[in-house]
Amino acid sequence: MAEQILLRAEGVRKSFGALEVLKGIDLEVRQGQVVSLIGASGSGKTTFLRCVNMLEEHDAGDILLDGEPIGYRMDGSRRRRLSEAKVSAQRARIGMVFQSFNLFPHLTAEENVMLGLTKVLGKSKAEAREIAGHWLGKVGLEARRGHYPYQLSGGQQQRVAIARAVAMDPRLLLFDEVTSALDPELVAEVLGVMKALAESGMTMLVVSHEMLFVRDVSHHVVFMDEGKVAQSGAPSEVFDRPDSERLQKFLGRFHGIFSGGG
């Protein structure tokens, strides 16, 4: 793809105490691409997403959005953290959808979507309500806009969370295992919304164990293992021609769905 590089990670490292979780991650996401991170639990996928969104501070390396370092600036040879106002402004350009929905229980679906539009982007309530209605309609929840989270199924709550993230018009959308807390029968409705976003040209960085979905929608797949990028490439390359025993073993968990994973 000839599109510009939207997100670039170079040598990203992160430790929690003595445990190094990210050991030099290099990764690119181009405008309009869906890039999926796969790998066993503990391989560093979620930590990397949280570093992209500055929910965790990486210890070394650079993460750049539109060529601009996220979270830090260089002062000579020293890294200095940006002010909270600047970090917040960067964060507003990156939407994130979490495993656990993170909706405000005292707000309706519509109000949950409106909140960031009014508080962060400074839009009027009327404009925010119009945008919220548009995106709730896009995720199939127009009729539920006045419902509170407790009145919605897990799949519906997750679709509200997706609408909330997309309504902010982010440059990049991050998805962190967004179906793993759902009952199996609700997974398809959330994946359907994500697929529609991908087909609309939304740039997405996705952590998921839904391998058929990953293969279907991704332009690029990154297999992470023990804090490193162990293999990356087109879905057909990663799934059909795994070049390590670790990747073969990981894919083997999915019951021979993929020819390379048996």
Short mmCIF file of N, CA and C in Angstrom, two decimals, residues 87-215:
data_model
loop_
_atom_site.label_atom_id
_atom_site.label_comp_id
_atom_site.label_asym_id
_atom_site.label_seq_id
_atom_site.Cartn_x
_atom_site.Cartn_y
_atom_site.Cartn_z
N VAL A 87 -0.27 15.73 26.05
CA VAL A 87 -0.55 14.29 26.00
C VAL A 87 -2.04 14.06 25.75
N SER A 88 -2.88 14.84 26.41
CA SER A 88 -4.33 14.71 26.21
C SER A 88 -4.72 15.02 24.78
N ALA A 89 -4.08 16.04 24.20
CA ALA A 89 -4.37 16.38 22.80
C ALA A 89 -3.96 15.25 21.86
N GLN A 90 -2.82 14.61 22.14
CA GLN A 90 -2.40 13.46 21.33
C GLN A 90 -3.37 12.30 21.52
N ARG A 91 -3.76 12.06 22.76
CA ARG A 91 -4.67 10.95 23.06
C ARG A 91 -6.01 11.11 22.34
N ALA A 92 -6.43 12.35 22.15
CA ALA A 92 -7.71 12.60 21.49
C ALA A 92 -7.69 12.16 20.03
N ARG A 93 -6.49 12.00 19.47
CA ARG A 93 -6.37 11.56 18.08
C ARG A 93 -6.31 10.03 17.96
N ILE A 94 -6.32 9.36 19.12
CA ILE A 94 -6.24 7.89 19.14
C ILE A 94 -7.42 7.36 19.94
N GLY A 95 -8.29 6.62 19.29
CA GLY A 95 -9.42 6.01 19.99
C GLY A 95 -9.03 4.63 20.50
N MET A 96 -9.54 4.26 21.66
CA MET A 96 -9.24 2.92 22.19
C MET A 96 -10.50 2.28 22.71
N VAL A 97 -10.70 1.03 22.32
CA VAL A 97 -11.84 0.25 22.80
C VAL A 97 -11.27 -0.90 23.63
N PHE A 98 -11.78 -1.01 24.85
CA PHE A 98 -11.21 -1.95 25.82
C PHE A 98 -12.05 -3.23 25.92
N GLN A 99 -11.44 -4.22 26.52
CA GLN A 99 -12.12 -5.49 26.77
C GLN A 99 -13.35 -5.29 27.66
N SER A 100 -13.27 -4.34 28.60
CA SER A 100 -14.28 -4.25 29.66
C SER A 100 -15.29 -3.11 29.48
N PHE A 101 -15.46 -2.62 28.25
CA PHE A 101 -16.45 -1.61 27.87
C PHE A 101 -16.13 -0.22 28.44
N ASN A 102 -15.96 -0.12 29.79
CA ASN A 102 -15.64 1.16 30.43
C ASN A 102 -16.69 2.23 30.17
N LEU A 103 -17.96 1.86 30.13
CA LEU A 103 -19.03 2.85 30.01
C LEU A 103 -19.36 3.43 31.38
N PHE A 104 -19.84 4.67 31.40
CA PHE A 104 -20.29 5.26 32.65
C PHE A 104 -21.70 4.76 32.96
N PRO A 105 -21.89 4.08 34.10
CA PRO A 105 -23.18 3.44 34.36
C PRO A 105 -24.34 4.41 34.55
N HIS A 106 -24.03 5.66 34.95
CA HIS A 106 -25.09 6.63 35.21
C HIS A 106 -25.47 7.44 33.97
N LEU A 107 -24.83 7.16 32.83
CA LEU A 107 -25.13 7.86 31.59
C LEU A 107 -25.78 6.91 30.60
N THR A 108 -26.70 7.43 29.78
CA THR A 108 -27.30 6.62 28.73
C THR A 108 -26.27 6.33 27.64
N ALA A 109 -26.62 5.45 26.72
CA ALA A 109 -25.73 5.17 25.59
C ALA A 109 -25.39 6.46 24.86
N GLU A 110 -26.38 7.27 24.58
CA GLU A 110 -26.16 8.53 23.89
C GLU A 110 -25.25 9.45 24.69
N GLU A 111 -25.48 9.55 25.98
CA GLU A 111 -24.67 10.44 26.82
C GLU A 111 -23.23 9.94 26.94
N ASN A 112 -23.03 8.63 26.95
CA ASN A 112 -21.68 8.08 26.97
C ASN A 112 -20.91 8.50 25.72
N VAL A 113 -21.58 8.48 24.57
CA VAL A 113 -20.92 8.87 23.32
C VAL A 113 -20.70 10.38 23.27
N MET A 114 -21.65 11.14 23.82
CA MET A 114 -21.56 12.60 23.78
C MET A 114 -20.46 13.17 24.67
N LEU A 115 -20.11 12.46 25.73
CA LEU A 115 -19.26 13.04 26.77
C LEU A 115 -17.94 13.57 26.24
N GLY A 116 -17.20 12.74 25.50
CA GLY A 116 -15.92 13.19 24.96
C GLY A 116 -16.07 14.29 23.94
N LEU A 117 -17.17 14.25 23.20
CA LEU A 117 -17.39 15.28 22.18
C LEU A 117 -17.56 16.66 22.80
N THR A 118 -18.24 16.71 23.95
CA THR A 118 -18.44 18.02 24.60
C THR A 118 -17.25 18.39 25.48
N LYS A 119 -16.73 17.44 26.26
CA LYS A 119 -15.69 17.76 27.24
C LYS A 119 -14.30 17.91 26.60
N VAL A 120 -14.00 17.07 25.60
CA VAL A 120 -12.66 17.08 25.00
C VAL A 120 -12.62 17.93 23.74
N LEU A 121 -13.61 17.74 22.86
CA LEU A 121 -13.61 18.46 21.58
C LEU A 121 -14.37 19.78 21.63
N GLY A 122 -15.07 20.02 22.73
CA GLY A 122 -15.74 21.31 22.91
C GLY A 122 -16.95 21.54 22.03
N LYS A 123 -17.57 20.47 21.58
CA LYS A 123 -18.75 20.61 20.72
C LYS A 123 -19.99 20.95 21.56
N SER A 124 -20.94 21.60 20.94
CA SER A 124 -22.20 21.91 21.63
C SER A 124 -22.97 20.62 21.88
N LYS A 125 -23.87 20.66 22.85
CA LYS A 125 -24.67 19.46 23.13
C LYS A 125 -25.50 19.05 21.93
N ALA A 126 -26.00 20.02 21.20
CA ALA A 126 -26.82 19.70 20.03
C ALA A 126 -26.00 18.97 18.97
N GLU A 127 -24.78 19.48 18.70
CA GLU A 127 -23.92 18.84 17.71
C GLU A 127 -23.48 17.47 18.20
N ALA A 128 -23.13 17.39 19.48
CA ALA A 128 -22.69 16.11 20.04
C ALA A 128 -23.81 15.08 19.97
N ARG A 129 -25.03 15.50 20.24
CA ARG A 129 -26.18 14.58 20.19
C ARG A 129 -26.39 14.07 18.76
N GLU A 130 -26.21 14.95 17.80
CA GLU A 130 -26.36 14.55 16.39
C GLU A 130 -25.29 13.53 15.99
N ILE A 131 -24.06 13.80 16.39
CA ILE A 131 -22.96 12.87 16.07
C ILE A 131 -23.18 11.53 16.78
N ALA A 132 -23.57 11.59 18.05
CA ALA A 132 -23.81 10.36 18.81
C ALA A 132 -24.91 9.53 18.16
N GLY A 133 -25.99 10.20 17.74
CA GLY A 133 -27.08 9.48 17.08
C GLY A 133 -26.63 8.82 15.80
N HIS A 134 -25.79 9.53 15.04
CA HIS A 134 -25.27 8.98 13.78
C HIS A 134 -24.50 7.68 14.03
N TRP A 135 -23.57 7.72 14.99
CA TRP A 135 -22.71 6.56 15.21
C TRP A 135 -23.44 5.43 15.94
N LEU A 136 -24.36 5.76 16.82
CA LEU A 136 -25.16 4.69 17.42
C LEU A 136 -26.01 4.01 16.36
N GLY A 137 -26.46 4.77 15.38
CA GLY A 137 -27.17 4.16 14.25
C GLY A 137 -26.26 3.26 13.45
N LYS A 138 -25.02 3.68 13.23
CA LYS A 138 -24.06 2.89 12.46
C LYS A 138 -23.77 1.54 13.11
N VAL A 139 -23.81 1.49 14.46
CA VAL A 139 -23.54 0.23 15.16
C VAL A 139 -24.84 -0.50 15.53
N GLY A 140 -25.95 -0.03 14.95
CA GLY A 140 -27.22 -0.73 15.11
C GLY A 140 -27.93 -0.49 16.42
N LEU A 141 -27.67 0.66 17.06
CA LEU A 141 -28.24 0.91 18.38
C LEU A 141 -29.03 2.21 18.45
N GLU A 142 -29.51 2.69 17.32
CA GLU A 142 -30.29 3.93 17.32
C GLU A 142 -31.47 3.84 18.29
N ALA A 143 -32.12 2.68 18.32
CA ALA A 143 -33.30 2.52 19.18
C ALA A 143 -32.94 2.39 20.66
N ARG A 144 -31.65 2.23 20.96
CA ARG A 144 -31.21 2.04 22.35
C ARG A 144 -30.50 3.27 22.90
N ARG A 145 -30.56 4.39 22.22
CA ARG A 145 -29.75 5.55 22.60
C ARG A 145 -30.10 6.06 23.99
N GLY A 146 -31.34 5.85 24.46
CA GLY A 146 -31.74 6.30 25.78
C GLY A 146 -31.58 5.26 26.87
N HIS A 147 -31.01 4.09 26.53
CA HIS A 147 -30.83 3.02 27.50
C HIS A 147 -29.54 3.21 28.29
N TYR A 148 -29.58 2.79 29.56
CA TYR A 148 -28.39 2.79 30.40
C TYR A 148 -27.63 1.47 30.20
N PRO A 149 -26.33 1.45 30.52
CA PRO A 149 -25.55 0.22 30.30
C PRO A 149 -26.18 -1.04 30.90
N TYR A 150 -26.78 -0.94 32.09
CA TYR A 150 -27.36 -2.15 32.70
C TYR A 150 -28.55 -2.68 31.91
N GLN A 151 -29.10 -1.86 31.02
CA GLN A 151 -30.23 -2.29 30.20
C GLN A 151 -29.78 -2.89 28.86
N LEU A 152 -28.47 -2.97 28.66
CA LEU A 152 -27.91 -3.45 27.40
C LEU A 152 -27.15 -4.75 27.61
N SER A 153 -27.13 -5.59 26.59
CA SER A 153 -26.31 -6.81 26.63
C SER A 153 -24.84 -6.42 26.54
N GLY A 154 -23.96 -7.38 26.83
CA GLY A 154 -22.53 -7.11 26.71
C GLY A 154 -22.14 -6.69 25.30
N GLY A 155 -22.72 -7.34 24.30
CA GLY A 155 -22.41 -6.98 22.92
C GLY A 155 -22.88 -5.57 22.59
N GLN A 156 -24.05 -5.20 23.10
CA GLN A 156 -24.55 -3.84 22.87
C GLN A 156 -23.68 -2.81 23.58
N GLN A 157 -23.25 -3.13 24.80
CA GLN A 157 -22.36 -2.19 25.52
C GLN A 157 -21.06 -2.00 24.76
N GLN A 158 -20.53 -3.09 24.21
CA GLN A 158 -19.27 -2.96 23.48
C GLN A 158 -19.48 -2.16 22.20
N ARG A 159 -20.63 -2.28 21.57
CA ARG A 159 -20.91 -1.48 20.38
C ARG A 159 -21.06 0.00 20.73
N VAL A 160 -21.62 0.31 21.91
CA VAL A 160 -21.65 1.70 22.37
C VAL A 160 -20.22 2.21 22.55
N ALA A 161 -19.36 1.38 23.14
CA ALA A 161 -17.96 1.78 23.36
C ALA A 161 -17.26 2.05 22.04
N ILE A 162 -17.56 1.24 21.02
CA ILE A 162 -16.97 1.46 19.69
C ILE A 162 -17.49 2.78 19.11
N ALA A 163 -18.82 3.00 19.22
CA ALA A 163 -19.40 4.25 18.72
C ALA A 163 -18.76 5.46 19.41
N ARG A 164 -18.54 5.34 20.72
CA ARG A 164 -17.93 6.44 21.49
C ARG A 164 -16.52 6.74 20.96
N ALA A 165 -15.75 5.70 20.67
CA ALA A 165 -14.38 5.90 20.18
C ALA A 165 -14.38 6.51 18.78
N VAL A 166 -15.23 5.99 17.89
CA VAL A 166 -15.23 6.45 16.50
C VAL A 166 -15.80 7.86 16.38
N ALA A 167 -16.74 8.20 17.26
CA ALA A 167 -17.37 9.53 17.21
C ALA A 167 -16.36 10.66 17.39
N MET A 168 -15.25 10.36 18.05
CA MET A 168 -14.22 11.37 18.28
C MET A 168 -13.37 11.64 17.03
N ASP A 169 -13.66 10.92 15.94
CA ASP A 169 -12.95 11.09 14.67
C ASP A 169 -11.44 10.92 14.84
N PRO A 170 -11.03 9.78 15.42
CA PRO A 170 -9.60 9.59 15.68
C PRO A 170 -8.83 9.28 14.40
N ARG A 171 -7.54 9.54 14.45
CA ARG A 171 -6.67 9.14 13.34
C ARG A 171 -6.45 7.63 13.36
N LEU A 172 -6.47 7.04 14.56
CA LEU A 172 -6.15 5.63 14.74
C LEU A 172 -7.07 5.05 15.79
N LEU A 173 -7.57 3.83 15.54
CA LEU A 173 -8.41 3.14 16.52
C LEU A 173 -7.67 1.91 17.04
N LEU A 174 -7.61 1.76 18.35
CA LEU A 174 -6.99 0.61 19.00
C LEU A 174 -8.09 -0.27 19.58
N PHE A 175 -7.99 -1.58 19.34
CA PHE A 175 -8.94 -2.54 19.89
C PHE A 175 -8.17 -3.57 20.71
N ASP A 176 -8.49 -3.66 21.99
CA ASP A 176 -7.77 -4.57 22.88
C ASP A 176 -8.68 -5.72 23.32
N GLU A 177 -8.62 -6.83 22.59
CA GLU A 177 -9.38 -8.04 22.96
C GLU A 177 -10.84 -7.70 23.26
N VAL A 178 -11.48 -6.98 22.36
CA VAL A 178 -12.78 -6.40 22.68
C VAL A 178 -13.91 -7.43 22.74
N THR A 179 -13.66 -8.66 22.28
CA THR A 179 -14.71 -9.68 22.34
C THR A 179 -14.47 -10.71 23.44
N SER A 180 -13.35 -10.63 24.14
CA SER A 180 -12.99 -11.73 25.05
C SER A 180 -13.87 -11.80 26.29
N ALA A 181 -14.56 -10.69 26.64
CA ALA A 181 -15.44 -10.72 27.81
C ALA A 181 -16.89 -11.04 27.44
N LEU A 182 -17.14 -11.30 26.15
CA LEU A 182 -18.51 -11.50 25.67
C LEU A 182 -18.88 -12.97 25.61
N ASP A 183 -20.17 -13.25 25.79
CA ASP A 183 -20.68 -14.59 25.52
C ASP A 183 -20.50 -14.89 24.04
N PRO A 184 -20.22 -16.15 23.69
CA PRO A 184 -19.91 -16.49 22.28
C PRO A 184 -20.95 -15.99 21.28
N GLU A 185 -22.23 -16.03 21.66
CA GLU A 185 -23.26 -15.63 20.69
C GLU A 185 -23.28 -14.12 20.42
N LEU A 186 -22.58 -13.34 21.26
CA LEU A 186 -22.55 -11.89 21.09
C LEU A 186 -21.30 -11.42 20.35
N VAL A 187 -20.34 -12.33 20.16
CA VAL A 187 -19.07 -11.95 19.54
C VAL A 187 -19.28 -11.48 18.10
N ALA A 188 -20.13 -12.19 17.35
CA ALA A 188 -20.29 -11.90 15.93
C ALA A 188 -20.79 -10.49 15.68
N GLU A 189 -21.68 -9.98 16.55
CA GLU A 189 -22.23 -8.65 16.31
C GLU A 189 -21.16 -7.57 16.47
N VAL A 190 -20.24 -7.77 17.41
CA VAL A 190 -19.16 -6.80 17.60
C VAL A 190 -18.14 -6.91 16.46
N LEU A 191 -17.80 -8.13 16.07
CA LEU A 191 -16.86 -8.30 14.95
C LEU A 191 -17.44 -7.73 13.66
N GLY A 192 -18.76 -7.81 13.52
CA GLY A 192 -19.40 -7.25 12.33
C GLY A 192 -19.23 -5.74 12.26
N VAL A 193 -19.35 -5.08 13.40
CA VAL A 193 -19.14 -3.62 13.45
C VAL A 193 -17.68 -3.29 13.12
N MET A 194 -16.76 -4.06 13.68
CA MET A 194 -15.34 -3.81 13.41
C MET A 194 -15.01 -4.02 11.94
N LYS A 195 -15.60 -5.05 11.34
CA LYS A 195 -15.35 -5.32 9.93
C LYS A 195 -15.86 -4.17 9.06
N ALA A 196 -17.05 -3.65 9.41
CA ALA A 196 -17.60 -2.52 8.65
C ALA A 196 -16.70 -1.29 8.76
N LEU A 197 -16.14 -1.05 9.95
CA LEU A 197 -15.21 0.07 10.12
C LEU A 197 -13.96 -0.14 9.26
N ALA A 198 -13.45 -1.37 9.25
CA ALA A 198 -12.27 -1.66 8.44
C ALA A 198 -12.56 -1.41 6.96
N GLU A 199 -13.72 -1.84 6.51
CA GLU A 199 -14.08 -1.68 5.10
C GLU A 199 -14.30 -0.21 4.74
N SER A 200 -14.61 0.62 5.74
CA SER A 200 -14.82 2.05 5.49
C SER A 200 -13.49 2.81 5.40
N GLY A 201 -12.38 2.13 5.69
CA GLY A 201 -11.07 2.77 5.59
C GLY A 201 -10.49 3.26 6.90
N MET A 202 -11.12 2.89 8.03
CA MET A 202 -10.60 3.29 9.33
C MET A 202 -9.25 2.60 9.58
N THR A 203 -8.28 3.36 10.09
CA THR A 203 -6.99 2.78 10.43
C THR A 203 -7.09 2.15 11.81
N MET A 204 -6.74 0.87 11.90
CA MET A 204 -7.00 0.11 13.12
C MET A 204 -5.78 -0.74 13.50
N LEU A 205 -5.49 -0.76 14.81
CA LEU A 205 -4.49 -1.65 15.37
C LEU A 205 -5.24 -2.54 16.36
N VAL A 206 -5.27 -3.83 16.09
CA VAL A 206 -6.18 -4.75 16.76
C VAL A 206 -5.41 -5.86 17.47
N VAL A 207 -5.73 -6.06 18.74
CA VAL A 207 -5.28 -7.25 19.47
C VAL A 207 -6.48 -8.18 19.58
N SER A 208 -6.34 -9.40 19.07
CA SER A 208 -7.49 -10.31 19.07
C SER A 208 -7.02 -11.76 19.00
N HIS A 209 -7.85 -12.63 19.62
CA HIS A 209 -7.67 -14.08 19.45
C HIS A 209 -8.69 -14.66 18.48
N GLU A 210 -9.47 -13.80 17.83
CA GLU A 210 -10.44 -14.26 16.84
C GLU A 210 -9.70 -14.41 15.50
N MET A 211 -9.09 -15.57 15.30
CA MET A 211 -8.15 -15.74 14.20
C MET A 211 -8.80 -15.65 12.82
N LEU A 212 -10.00 -16.18 12.67
CA LEU A 212 -10.66 -16.08 11.36
C LEU A 212 -10.94 -14.62 11.02
N PHE A 213 -11.35 -13.84 12.02
CA PHE A 213 -11.58 -12.41 11.82
C PHE A 213 -10.27 -11.71 11.45
N VAL A 214 -9.20 -12.02 12.19
CA VAL A 214 -7.89 -11.42 11.92
C VAL A 214 -7.47 -11.70 10.48
N ARG A 215 -7.63 -12.95 10.08
CA ARG A 215 -7.21 -13.31 8.72
C ARG A 215 -8.06 -12.59 7.67
#
